[in-house]
Coordinates of C-alpha atoms in Angstrom, one line a residue:
M1 CA -41.1 -9.0 -6.6
Y2 CA -39.1 -11.7 -4.7
M3 CA -41.8 -14.3 -5.5
E4 CA -41.6 -13.2 -9.3
G5 CA -38.1 -14.0 -9.1
C6 CA -38.9 -17.5 -7.5
I7 CA -41.2 -18.1 -10.5
C8 CA -38.7 -16.8 -13.0
L9 CA -36.3 -19.4 -11.9
Y10 CA -39.0 -22.1 -11.9
D11 CA -40.1 -21.2 -15.3
M12 CA -36.4 -21.7 -16.4
H13 CA -36.3 -25.2 -15.1
Q14 CA -39.5 -26.2 -16.6
S15 CA -38.5 -24.6 -20.0
G16 CA -35.6 -27.1 -20.3
F17 CA -32.6 -25.1 -18.8
N18 CA -30.1 -27.6 -17.6
Q19 CA -27.9 -27.2 -14.4
R20 CA -25.0 -25.6 -16.1
E21 CA -27.4 -23.0 -17.7
I22 CA -29.3 -22.3 -14.5
L23 CA -26.0 -21.9 -12.5
F24 CA -24.7 -19.6 -15.4
L25 CA -27.8 -17.3 -15.3
G26 CA -28.6 -17.8 -11.5
P27 CA -26.0 -15.7 -9.8
R28 CA -26.8 -12.8 -12.1
S29 CA -30.6 -12.8 -12.4
S30 CA -31.4 -14.1 -8.7
L31 CA -29.1 -11.5 -7.3
A32 CA -30.7 -8.8 -9.1
M33 CA -34.2 -9.8 -8.0
T34 CA -33.0 -10.5 -4.5
K35 CA -32.0 -6.8 -4.0
L36 CA -35.4 -5.7 -4.5
A37 CA -36.9 -8.2 -2.1
D38 CA -37.9 -7.9 1.6
P39 CA -35.0 -10.1 3.1
M40 CA -37.1 -11.1 6.0
T41 CA -40.0 -12.4 3.6
A42 CA -37.2 -14.0 1.5
S43 CA -35.8 -16.0 4.4
D44 CA -39.3 -17.0 5.5
S45 CA -40.8 -18.0 2.1
L46 CA -37.7 -19.6 0.3
P47 CA -37.8 -22.9 1.8
A48 CA -41.6 -23.8 1.6
C49 CA -41.6 -22.3 -1.9
F50 CA -39.1 -24.4 -3.4
S51 CA -39.8 -27.6 -1.4
T52 CA -43.3 -27.8 -2.8
T53 CA -42.8 -26.4 -6.3
F54 CA -39.6 -28.0 -7.5
P55 CA -39.1 -31.9 -8.2
M56 CA -36.7 -33.4 -5.6
N57 CA -33.8 -33.8 -8.2
S58 CA -33.5 -30.0 -9.0
R59 CA -34.4 -28.7 -5.5
S60 CA -31.1 -28.6 -4.0
R61 CA -29.3 -26.9 -6.9
V62 CA -31.8 -24.1 -7.3
S63 CA -31.7 -23.6 -3.5
S64 CA -28.1 -23.5 -3.8
L65 CA -28.4 -20.3 -5.9
L66 CA -30.9 -18.8 -3.6
V67 CA -28.3 -19.3 -0.6
L68 CA -25.6 -17.3 -2.5
A69 CA -28.3 -14.7 -3.8
V70 CA -29.7 -14.0 -0.2
A71 CA -26.2 -14.0 1.2
T72 CA -25.2 -11.1 -1.1
S73 CA -28.4 -9.2 -1.3
T74 CA -28.6 -5.7 0.0
G75 CA -30.4 -5.6 3.4
A76 CA -30.1 -9.6 4.0
G77 CA -27.3 -11.1 5.8
S78 CA -25.7 -14.2 7.1
D79 CA -28.8 -15.2 9.2
D80 CA -31.1 -15.1 6.2
A81 CA -28.8 -17.2 4.1
W82 CA -28.1 -19.7 6.9
S83 CA -31.8 -20.1 7.6
V84 CA -32.1 -21.1 3.9
F85 CA -29.2 -23.5 4.3
Q86 CA -30.3 -24.9 7.5
S87 CA -33.8 -25.7 6.1
M88 CA -32.8 -27.5 3.1
T89 CA -33.5 -31.3 3.4
L90 CA -30.9 -32.2 0.7
R91 CA -27.4 -30.4 0.4
N92 CA -25.1 -31.3 -2.4
L93 CA -21.6 -29.9 -3.2
I94 CA -22.9 -26.9 -4.8
T95 CA -25.1 -26.1 -1.9
W96 CA -22.1 -26.2 0.5
N97 CA -20.0 -24.1 -1.9
S98 CA -22.8 -21.4 -2.2
M99 CA -22.8 -21.1 1.8
I100 CA -18.9 -20.8 2.1
S101 CA -18.9 -18.4 -0.7
G102 CA -21.6 -16.4 0.6
F103 CA -20.0 -16.2 4.2
Q104 CA -16.8 -15.1 2.2
L105 CA -18.6 -12.4 0.4
L106 CA -20.1 -11.1 3.7
G107 CA -16.6 -10.8 5.1
L108 CA -17.4 -13.6 7.7
T109 CA -14.1 -15.5 7.0
G110 CA -14.1 -17.5 10.2
C111 CA -17.6 -18.8 9.3
S112 CA -16.6 -19.8 5.9
M113 CA -13.5 -21.7 7.2
S114 CA -15.5 -23.1 10.1
L115 CA -18.2 -24.5 7.7
F116 CA -15.4 -26.0 5.3
V117 CA -14.0 -27.8 8.4
R118 CA -17.5 -29.2 9.1
M119 CA -18.1 -30.1 5.5
H120 CA -14.6 -31.9 5.4
G121 CA -15.4 -33.8 8.7
D122 CA -18.7 -35.0 7.7
G123 CA -16.9 -36.7 4.5
I124 CA -18.2 -34.4 1.7
G125 CA -16.1 -34.0 -0.9
F126 CA -14.8 -30.6 -2.2
D127 CA -13.9 -29.1 -5.5
C128 CA -11.8 -26.3 -7.0
A129 CA -14.4 -23.9 -6.3
T130 CA -14.5 -24.7 -2.6
L131 CA -10.9 -24.4 -2.2
I132 CA -10.9 -21.1 -4.0
S133 CA -13.6 -19.8 -1.5
V134 CA -11.8 -21.1 1.7
I135 CA -8.2 -20.0 0.5
G136 CA -9.8 -16.5 -0.2
S137 CA -11.3 -16.3 3.3
C138 CA -8.0 -17.4 4.9
C139 CA -6.1 -14.7 3.0
E140 CA -8.6 -12.0 4.0
S141 CA -8.8 -13.4 7.9
V142 CA -6.8 -11.5 10.3
H143 CA -6.7 -14.6 12.4
S144 CA -5.1 -16.9 9.7
S145 CA -2.0 -18.7 10.4
I146 CA 0.7 -20.2 8.3
G147 CA -0.3 -23.6 9.7
Q148 CA -3.9 -23.1 8.0
C149 CA -2.1 -22.1 4.7
R150 CA 0.0 -25.2 4.6
L151 CA -2.8 -27.3 5.6
L152 CA -5.1 -26.0 2.7
H153 CA -1.9 -26.4 0.2
S154 CA -1.7 -30.0 1.3
L155 CA -5.5 -30.6 0.7
A156 CA -5.1 -29.0 -2.7
I157 CA -2.0 -31.4 -3.5
K158 CA -3.8 -34.6 -2.1
A159 CA -7.0 -33.7 -4.2
G160 CA -5.0 -33.3 -7.3
F161 CA -6.1 -29.4 -7.6
V162 CA -2.7 -27.7 -7.0
S163 CA -1.9 -27.7 -10.7
Q164 CA -5.0 -26.0 -11.5
P165 CA -4.3 -22.2 -12.3
E166 CA -7.2 -20.9 -10.3
V167 CA -6.2 -22.8 -7.1
A168 CA -2.6 -22.2 -7.5
T169 CA -3.1 -18.5 -7.9
A170 CA -5.2 -18.2 -4.8
L171 CA -2.5 -20.1 -2.9
V172 CA 0.3 -17.6 -4.3
K173 CA -1.7 -14.8 -3.0
L174 CA -2.2 -16.7 0.6
Y175 CA 1.3 -17.1 1.0
A176 CA 2.3 -13.8 -0.1
T177 CA 0.0 -12.4 2.3
L178 CA 0.8 -14.4 5.4
V179 CA 4.3 -14.8 5.4
S180 CA 5.7 -12.9 2.3
D181 CA 7.3 -16.3 1.3
M182 CA 8.5 -15.8 -2.3
D183 CA 10.2 -19.1 -2.5
E184 CA 7.0 -20.9 -1.5
C185 CA 5.0 -18.7 -3.9
Y186 CA 7.5 -19.8 -6.8
R187 CA 7.1 -23.4 -5.8
V188 CA 3.4 -23.3 -6.2
F189 CA 3.7 -21.3 -9.4
I190 CA 5.9 -23.9 -11.0
E191 CA 3.6 -26.7 -10.0
T192 CA 1.0 -25.1 -12.0
T193 CA 0.6 -27.3 -15.2
D194 CA -1.1 -24.7 -17.6
R195 CA 0.2 -21.2 -16.6
D196 CA -2.3 -18.8 -18.1
I197 CA -2.1 -15.0 -17.9
V198 CA -4.1 -15.3 -14.5
S199 CA -1.3 -17.5 -12.9
W200 CA 1.3 -15.0 -14.3
T201 CA -0.5 -12.0 -12.9
G202 CA -0.8 -13.8 -9.6
I203 CA 2.8 -14.3 -9.1
I204 CA 3.7 -11.0 -10.4
T205 CA 1.2 -9.5 -7.8
A206 CA 2.8 -11.4 -4.9
C207 CA 6.3 -9.7 -5.5
A208 CA 5.1 -6.4 -7.0
E209 CA 5.4 -4.3 -3.7
S210 CA 8.4 -6.1 -2.0
Q211 CA 10.5 -7.1 -5.0
P212 CA 9.4 -4.8 -7.8
E213 CA 12.6 -5.5 -9.9
E214 CA 11.6 -9.3 -9.7
A215 CA 8.0 -8.4 -10.8
L216 CA 9.5 -6.6 -13.9
L217 CA 11.6 -9.5 -14.7
L218 CA 8.5 -12.0 -14.5
F219 CA 6.7 -9.9 -16.7
S220 CA 9.5 -10.1 -19.3
R221 CA 9.1 -13.9 -19.1
L222 CA 5.5 -13.6 -19.4
R223 CA 5.8 -12.0 -22.7
Y224 CA 8.6 -14.2 -23.7
H225 CA 6.5 -17.2 -23.4
G226 CA 4.1 -15.7 -25.9
L227 CA 1.2 -14.7 -23.5
I228 CA -0.4 -11.2 -24.0
P229 CA -0.9 -9.1 -20.8
D230 CA -4.3 -7.8 -20.0
R231 CA -5.1 -4.5 -18.3
Y232 CA -4.9 -6.3 -14.8
T233 CA -1.5 -7.6 -15.6
F234 CA -0.4 -4.0 -16.8
S235 CA -1.9 -2.4 -13.6
I236 CA 0.1 -4.6 -11.4
V237 CA 3.4 -4.2 -13.5
I238 CA 2.8 -0.4 -13.1
K239 CA 2.4 -0.7 -9.5
A240 CA 5.7 -2.4 -9.2
C241 CA 7.4 0.4 -11.3
A242 CA 6.1 2.8 -8.6
G243 CA 8.6 1.2 -6.1
L244 CA 11.6 1.8 -8.2
A245 CA 14.0 4.8 -8.0
T246 CA 13.5 6.2 -11.5
E247 CA 10.7 6.4 -14.1
R248 CA 12.6 4.7 -16.8
H249 CA 10.8 1.2 -16.6
G250 CA 7.4 3.1 -16.2
S251 CA 7.9 4.9 -19.2
A252 CA 8.8 1.7 -21.2
L253 CA 5.7 0.1 -20.0
H254 CA 3.7 3.3 -21.0
G255 CA 4.9 2.8 -24.5
L256 CA 3.9 -0.8 -24.5
I257 CA 0.3 0.0 -23.0
I258 CA -0.2 2.5 -26.0
R259 CA 1.1 -0.1 -28.4
T260 CA -1.3 -2.7 -27.0
G261 CA -4.4 -0.4 -27.3
F262 CA -5.0 0.4 -23.5
E263 CA -4.3 4.1 -24.0
D264 CA -7.7 5.3 -22.9
D265 CA -7.9 2.8 -20.0
T266 CA -8.7 5.0 -17.1
V267 CA -7.4 2.4 -14.5
L268 CA -4.1 2.1 -16.4
A269 CA -3.9 6.0 -16.6
N270 CA -4.3 6.3 -12.8
A271 CA -1.7 3.8 -12.2
L272 CA 0.7 5.5 -14.4
M273 CA 0.1 9.0 -12.8
H274 CA 0.7 7.2 -9.4
A275 CA 4.1 5.4 -10.6
Y276 CA 5.5 8.7 -12.4
S277 CA 5.0 10.7 -9.2
R278 CA 6.3 8.1 -7.1
C279 CA 9.5 8.0 -9.1
G280 CA 9.9 11.7 -8.9
N281 CA 8.6 12.9 -12.2
I282 CA 5.4 15.1 -11.6
E283 CA 5.8 16.6 -15.1
L284 CA 5.0 13.2 -16.6
S285 CA 1.9 12.6 -14.1
E286 CA 0.6 15.9 -15.2
R287 CA 0.8 15.0 -18.8
V288 CA -1.0 11.6 -18.3
F289 CA -3.8 13.5 -16.3
N290 CA -4.2 16.1 -19.0
Q291 CA -4.6 13.7 -21.7
M292 CA -7.2 11.6 -19.9
R293 CA -10.5 11.5 -21.9
A294 CA -12.5 10.6 -18.7
C295 CA -11.4 11.1 -15.1
D296 CA -13.0 9.2 -12.3
I297 CA -12.7 10.1 -8.5
V298 CA -9.4 7.9 -8.4
S299 CA -7.9 10.0 -11.1
W300 CA -8.3 13.4 -9.3
N301 CA -7.2 11.9 -5.9
T302 CA -4.1 10.6 -7.6
M303 CA -3.2 13.7 -9.1
I304 CA -4.0 15.7 -5.7
K305 CA -1.9 13.2 -3.9
A306 CA 1.0 13.5 -6.5
Y307 CA 1.0 17.3 -5.9
A308 CA 1.0 16.8 -2.0
M309 CA 3.9 14.4 -2.1
H310 CA 6.0 16.9 -4.1
G311 CA 5.3 19.8 -1.8
Q312 CA 3.0 21.8 -4.3
G313 CA 0.0 22.6 -2.1
E314 CA -1.4 25.3 -4.4
E315 CA -1.5 23.0 -7.3
A316 CA -3.4 20.3 -5.2
L317 CA -5.9 23.0 -4.3
R318 CA -6.1 24.0 -7.9
V319 CA -7.0 20.6 -9.0
F320 CA -9.5 20.4 -6.2
A321 CA -11.3 23.3 -7.3
A322 CA -11.5 21.9 -10.9
M323 CA -12.9 18.6 -9.8
D324 CA -16.2 17.6 -11.7
V325 CA -17.0 14.6 -9.3
Q326 CA -17.9 14.5 -5.7
P327 CA -14.9 14.2 -3.3
D328 CA -14.5 11.3 -1.0
S329 CA -12.7 10.7 2.2
T330 CA -9.4 10.0 0.3
T331 CA -9.5 13.3 -1.4
F332 CA -9.4 15.1 1.8
V333 CA -6.5 12.9 3.2
S334 CA -4.5 14.1 0.1
L335 CA -5.7 17.7 0.4
L336 CA -4.8 18.0 4.1
C337 CA -1.4 16.6 3.4
A338 CA -0.7 18.8 0.7
C339 CA -1.5 21.8 3.1
A340 CA 0.7 20.2 5.7
H341 CA 3.6 20.1 3.4
A342 CA 3.2 23.5 2.0
G343 CA 2.5 25.2 5.2
L344 CA -1.2 26.2 4.1
V345 CA -2.6 26.3 7.8
D346 CA -5.7 28.4 6.9
Q347 CA -6.5 26.5 3.8
G348 CA -6.1 23.2 5.8
H349 CA -8.5 24.6 8.6
E350 CA -11.2 25.5 6.1
L351 CA -11.0 22.1 4.2
F352 CA -11.2 20.2 7.4
N353 CA -14.1 22.0 8.7
A354 CA -15.8 21.8 5.4
M355 CA -15.6 18.1 5.2
L356 CA -18.7 17.4 7.5
E357 CA -20.5 20.8 6.8
R358 CA -20.4 21.0 3.1
Y359 CA -19.6 17.3 2.0
G360 CA -21.1 15.3 4.9
I361 CA -17.8 13.3 5.3
A362 CA -16.9 12.5 9.0
P363 CA -13.2 13.1 9.5
R364 CA -11.3 9.8 10.5
C365 CA -8.1 9.1 12.2
D366 CA -6.1 9.8 9.1
H367 CA -7.8 13.3 8.6
F368 CA -7.0 14.2 12.3
A369 CA -3.3 13.1 11.8
C370 CA -3.0 15.5 8.8
M371 CA -4.7 18.3 10.8
V372 CA -2.3 17.7 13.8
D373 CA 0.6 17.7 11.1
I374 CA -0.6 21.0 9.8
L375 CA -0.7 22.7 13.4
G376 CA 2.5 21.1 14.4
R377 CA 4.5 22.1 11.5
A378 CA 3.2 25.7 11.9
G379 CA 4.4 25.6 15.6
R380 CA 0.9 25.5 17.1
L381 CA 1.7 22.4 19.3
T382 CA -0.6 23.0 22.1
E383 CA -3.5 23.6 19.6
A384 CA -2.6 20.2 18.0
E385 CA -2.5 18.2 21.1
D386 CA -5.9 19.7 22.2
L387 CA -7.0 18.4 18.7
I388 CA -6.0 15.0 19.6
K389 CA -7.7 15.1 23.0
Q390 CA -11.0 16.2 21.2
M391 CA -10.9 13.2 18.7
P392 CA -13.9 11.1 18.8
V393 CA -11.8 8.0 18.6
Q394 CA -8.6 7.2 20.5
G395 CA -5.5 8.7 18.3
D396 CA -3.6 6.0 16.6
P397 CA 0.1 5.7 16.1
V398 CA 0.0 7.9 13.0
V399 CA -1.5 10.8 14.8
W400 CA 1.0 10.8 17.8
S401 CA 3.9 10.3 15.5
A402 CA 2.6 13.6 13.6
L403 CA 2.9 15.3 17.0
L404 CA 6.0 13.9 18.0
S405 CA 7.7 15.1 14.6
A406 CA 6.4 18.3 15.0
C407 CA 7.8 18.6 18.6
R408 CA 11.3 17.6 17.1
K409 CA 11.0 20.4 14.4
H410 CA 10.3 23.0 17.0
G411 CA 12.6 21.8 19.8
E412 CA 9.4 21.1 22.3
T413 CA 10.5 18.6 24.9
E414 CA 7.4 18.4 27.2
I415 CA 4.7 17.7 24.6
A416 CA 7.1 15.5 22.9
E417 CA 7.5 13.2 26.1
R418 CA 3.9 12.9 26.3
A419 CA 3.6 11.9 22.7
A420 CA 6.5 9.6 22.9
Q421 CA 5.0 7.9 25.7
K422 CA 1.5 7.4 23.9
L423 CA 3.3 6.1 20.6
I424 CA 5.5 3.6 22.7
E425 CA 2.4 2.3 24.4
L426 CA 0.5 1.7 21.1
E427 CA 3.6 0.3 19.3
P428 CA 6.2 -0.9 21.8
K429 CA 8.3 -2.8 19.3
N430 CA 8.3 0.4 16.7
S431 CA 11.7 2.2 17.1
V432 CA 10.1 5.5 15.9
G433 CA 9.0 6.8 19.3
Y434 CA 12.3 6.0 21.0
V435 CA 14.6 7.4 18.1
M436 CA 12.8 10.7 17.9
M437 CA 12.8 11.3 21.5
S438 CA 16.4 10.6 21.7
N439 CA 17.0 13.0 18.7
I440 CA 15.0 15.7 20.5
Y441 CA 17.1 15.2 23.6
C442 CA 20.3 15.5 21.6
E443 CA 19.3 18.7 20.0
N444 CA 18.5 20.2 23.4
G445 CA 21.8 19.2 24.8
R446 CA 20.3 16.5 27.1
Y447 CA 22.6 13.8 26.2
S448 CA 22.0 11.6 29.5
D449 CA 18.3 11.5 28.7
A450 CA 19.0 10.5 25.1
G451 CA 21.2 7.8 26.3
F452 CA 18.6 6.6 28.8
I453 CA 16.0 6.5 26.0
R454 CA 18.3 4.4 23.8
K455 CA 19.1 2.0 26.8
E456 CA 15.4 1.6 27.4
M457 CA 14.9 0.9 23.7
K458 CA 17.7 -1.8 23.9
D459 CA 16.3 -3.4 27.0
G460 CA 13.0 -3.6 25.4
R461 CA 14.7 -5.4 22.3
T462 CA 13.2 -2.9 20.0
R463 CA 15.5 -2.6 16.9
K464 CA 15.9 0.7 15.1
V465 CA 14.9 0.5 11.3
P466 CA 18.2 0.8 9.4
G467 CA 18.5 3.7 7.0
L468 CA 18.7 2.6 3.4
S469 CA 19.0 4.3 0.1
W470 CA 18.7 3.2 -3.6
I471 CA 19.9 4.7 -6.5
E472 CA 19.8 3.4 -10.1
I473 CA 23.0 3.5 -12.2
G474 CA 22.5 2.2 -15.8
D475 CA 20.5 -1.0 -15.4
L476 CA 21.2 -1.6 -11.9
V477 CA 19.7 -0.5 -8.7
H478 CA 22.3 -0.2 -5.9
E479 CA 21.4 -0.3 -2.2
F480 CA 23.3 1.5 0.6
A481 CA 23.0 1.1 4.3
A482 CA 24.1 3.7 6.9
G483 CA 28.0 3.1 7.3
G484 CA 28.1 1.4 3.9
R485 CA 31.0 -1.0 5.3
R486 CA 29.5 -4.0 3.3
H487 CA 29.7 -2.4 0.1
P488 CA 32.4 -4.0 -2.4
E489 CA 33.6 -0.4 -3.3
K490 CA 33.4 1.2 0.2
D491 CA 37.0 2.6 0.1
A492 CA 36.5 4.3 -3.3
I493 CA 32.9 5.5 -2.2
Y494 CA 34.6 6.9 1.2
A495 CA 37.3 8.7 -0.9
E496 CA 34.8 10.4 -3.3
L497 CA 32.6 11.5 -0.3
N498 CA 35.7 12.9 1.5
G499 CA 36.4 14.9 -1.5
L500 CA 32.9 16.1 -1.7
V501 CA 32.6 16.9 1.9
G502 CA 35.8 19.3 1.6
R503 CA 34.3 21.1 -1.4
L504 CA 30.9 21.6 0.5
K505 CA 32.6 22.9 3.6
E506 CA 34.1 25.6 1.4
M507 CA 30.7 26.5 0.2
G508 CA 29.4 26.9 3.7
Y509 CA 28.2 23.4 4.7
V510 CA 28.4 22.8 8.5
P511 CA 27.6 19.3 9.9
K512 CA 24.8 19.2 12.2
T513 CA 26.8 17.3 15.1
S514 CA 24.1 17.9 17.6
L515 CA 22.2 15.2 16.2
V516 CA 24.8 12.6 17.5
L517 CA 25.3 11.6 21.1
H518 CA 27.5 13.6 23.2
E519 CA 29.8 10.7 24.2
I520 CA 31.2 10.5 20.8
E521 CA 34.4 12.8 19.7
E522 CA 33.5 15.5 17.5
Q523 CA 35.5 14.2 14.6
H524 CA 33.8 10.7 15.0
K525 CA 30.2 12.6 15.1
E526 CA 31.2 14.2 11.6
E527 CA 32.2 10.7 10.3
Q528 CA 28.9 9.3 11.6
L529 CA 26.9 12.0 9.9
Y530 CA 29.0 11.7 6.5
H531 CA 28.2 8.0 6.4
H532 CA 24.4 8.3 6.1
S533 CA 23.1 6.3 3.3
E534 CA 21.9 9.0 1.0
K535 CA 25.3 10.6 1.1
L536 CA 26.9 7.4 0.1
A537 CA 24.5 7.0 -2.7
L538 CA 25.3 10.4 -4.0
A539 CA 29.1 9.6 -3.8
F540 CA 28.5 6.4 -5.8
W541 CA 26.5 8.4 -8.4
L542 CA 29.6 11.0 -8.8
M543 CA 32.0 7.9 -9.1
N544 CA 30.0 6.5 -12.0
A545 CA 28.9 9.7 -13.8
T546 CA 29.3 9.3 -17.4
A547 CA 28.0 10.8 -20.7
T548 CA 25.0 8.7 -20.3
T549 CA 24.1 9.7 -16.6
S550 CA 25.2 13.2 -16.8
F551 CA 21.9 14.3 -18.2
G552 CA 18.7 14.9 -16.2
C553 CA 19.0 14.7 -12.4
V554 CA 20.1 12.5 -9.5
K555 CA 17.4 10.4 -8.0
I556 CA 17.7 8.8 -4.7
M557 CA 15.1 6.7 -2.7
K558 CA 15.3 6.1 1.0
N559 CA 13.1 4.4 3.5
I560 CA 13.2 6.7 6.2
R561 CA 12.7 10.5 6.7
I562 CA 15.7 12.4 5.6
C563 CA 17.6 14.1 8.6
L564 CA 18.4 17.7 9.0
D565 CA 22.1 17.3 8.3
C566 CA 21.3 15.3 5.1
H567 CA 18.8 17.9 3.9
N568 CA 21.6 20.7 4.5
F569 CA 24.1 18.6 2.8
M570 CA 22.0 17.9 -0.2
K571 CA 21.1 21.5 -0.8
V572 CA 24.8 22.7 -0.9
A573 CA 25.6 19.5 -3.0
S574 CA 23.1 20.5 -5.7
A575 CA 25.0 23.8 -6.2
C576 CA 28.3 22.2 -6.0
I577 CA 27.6 19.5 -8.7
G578 CA 25.5 21.7 -10.9
K579 CA 22.7 18.8 -10.9
K580 CA 19.1 18.8 -9.6
I581 CA 18.9 16.1 -6.7
V582 CA 15.7 14.4 -6.1
V583 CA 15.4 12.6 -2.8
R584 CA 12.2 10.7 -2.0
D585 CA 12.1 9.8 1.7
A586 CA 9.3 8.1 3.7
N587 CA 7.0 11.1 3.8
R588 CA 7.6 13.3 0.6
F589 CA 10.0 14.4 -2.2
H590 CA 12.7 17.0 -2.0
H591 CA 13.7 18.7 -4.9
F592 CA 17.1 20.2 -4.5
R593 CA 18.4 22.6 -7.1
D594 CA 21.0 25.5 -7.0
G595 CA 21.3 25.3 -3.1
V596 CA 17.6 25.5 -2.3
C597 CA 15.0 22.8 -1.7
S598 CA 11.5 22.5 -3.2
C599 CA 10.2 22.4 0.5
S600 CA 11.6 25.8 1.4
D601 CA 12.9 24.1 4.6
Y602 CA 9.3 23.6 5.7
W603 CA 9.5 19.8 6.4

């Protein structure tokens, strides 16, 4: 079969196909044929076959196709492609590009970049295709540095390729990946002479996760310039909407998708489901899911994950039972997460055991972390620790963090100390282990130990992640940090919050001062608790509640796990103000209504 492919390419050449036509057809036809070939036969027979059959002027370009074909074929690998490349007596730019691209496709990014260095050192020129492959390799490599990024950028400028949309888009992605430097990304984007939809999608992608509001602004500018977004652009902008506090922008984008004719696009429907659920509206996620004509594995996984994030474990299991496709590893992560949040211990055990026995899916670290979470939340801490010891691989920070969090929930100090030690060993600059252990000591009245932990954290120059909350009022998103001292309306917010606290205390709210270090006066302990970021956000919402904001519910997004005192505060506040309060923290959603939370205090 492989030699038939060689003959086919030869016949194409003899029949008058020019270089452009061969290049256009080659990657598709030769790849399809190479996949059926014996890779060892391929690497042995290629050079001889083509050195004797093809004329000298076409030998190198046809072999270039074969280099790329062998590199990407099933069963073949870098050695086979490299053998073809090494055996070639004539190598042109296409040949070098094929080998560099082949290394990249195989995930051998270091080899790809090293070959480019050798190529450049030998005085061989490069083109846009070369740069795109090398920039892509640099972007995918874990060993890449900002120095390499700037060097490639300089080469693109000197060669006059930086204004090309494809090269500029690749550079934007590289800068965003390595240093999250949006200023540099914008600079490259502005230098592009012909900004097409690919260029715009590239710059939107760069800021979609870290700066979702900016991504939406860029999308508006794209449309202002008369460009029509495609399905890839829409998918990225929907991803940006998932990072916002409310679903308002996602709903507007949903309408535009329908008007543009992408209503039945499965990829976009999946993205919309995810965005709606991340913005706290599980009902809209359900509506999109139920209206889909064809669901793929991503669709089912997204809906299961949405229910898991909102603590609706039974609904997640119901969707799993209705699946008409084979579940994958991601499916079980979402299912186990749903069981953990809903306290479905037996169901979680059954699913975990069924993974390998019934579906042939070997549990990985994230599955074990979910199972540790399930057992830990249920108070079965010794069993959870034993499970970690039985893991076929070393437990990662997520696994030990799950055990430590469970220890905090149940006030278990001994196991917590072992989990915190492991967590700190794995991530010495992550504050989670220190902070959680300090909180456990405080709740158990061991304030001197808590102080020692915080001193150790300070001596190690490990900084605590600041608690931040966001709330959308009108067209603006407002950010609050714990303390709120930098907010321009801090005095008015404090006054509003003090009035609210007074009303909540009359309704039974009692500040959880045991969470604060013992050395602080009781009054100051309460003040410190009152000024947590989500409480400040709620007070700000109450200050700005008008006829337009009085409908619906209050939605607050925060970057870390909600503390016990804030959880109790929000429960009583929902009854006091007569509004549903939805808080999205780092782990899940809490829906507070009429004095109770959707998590049933199981979190």
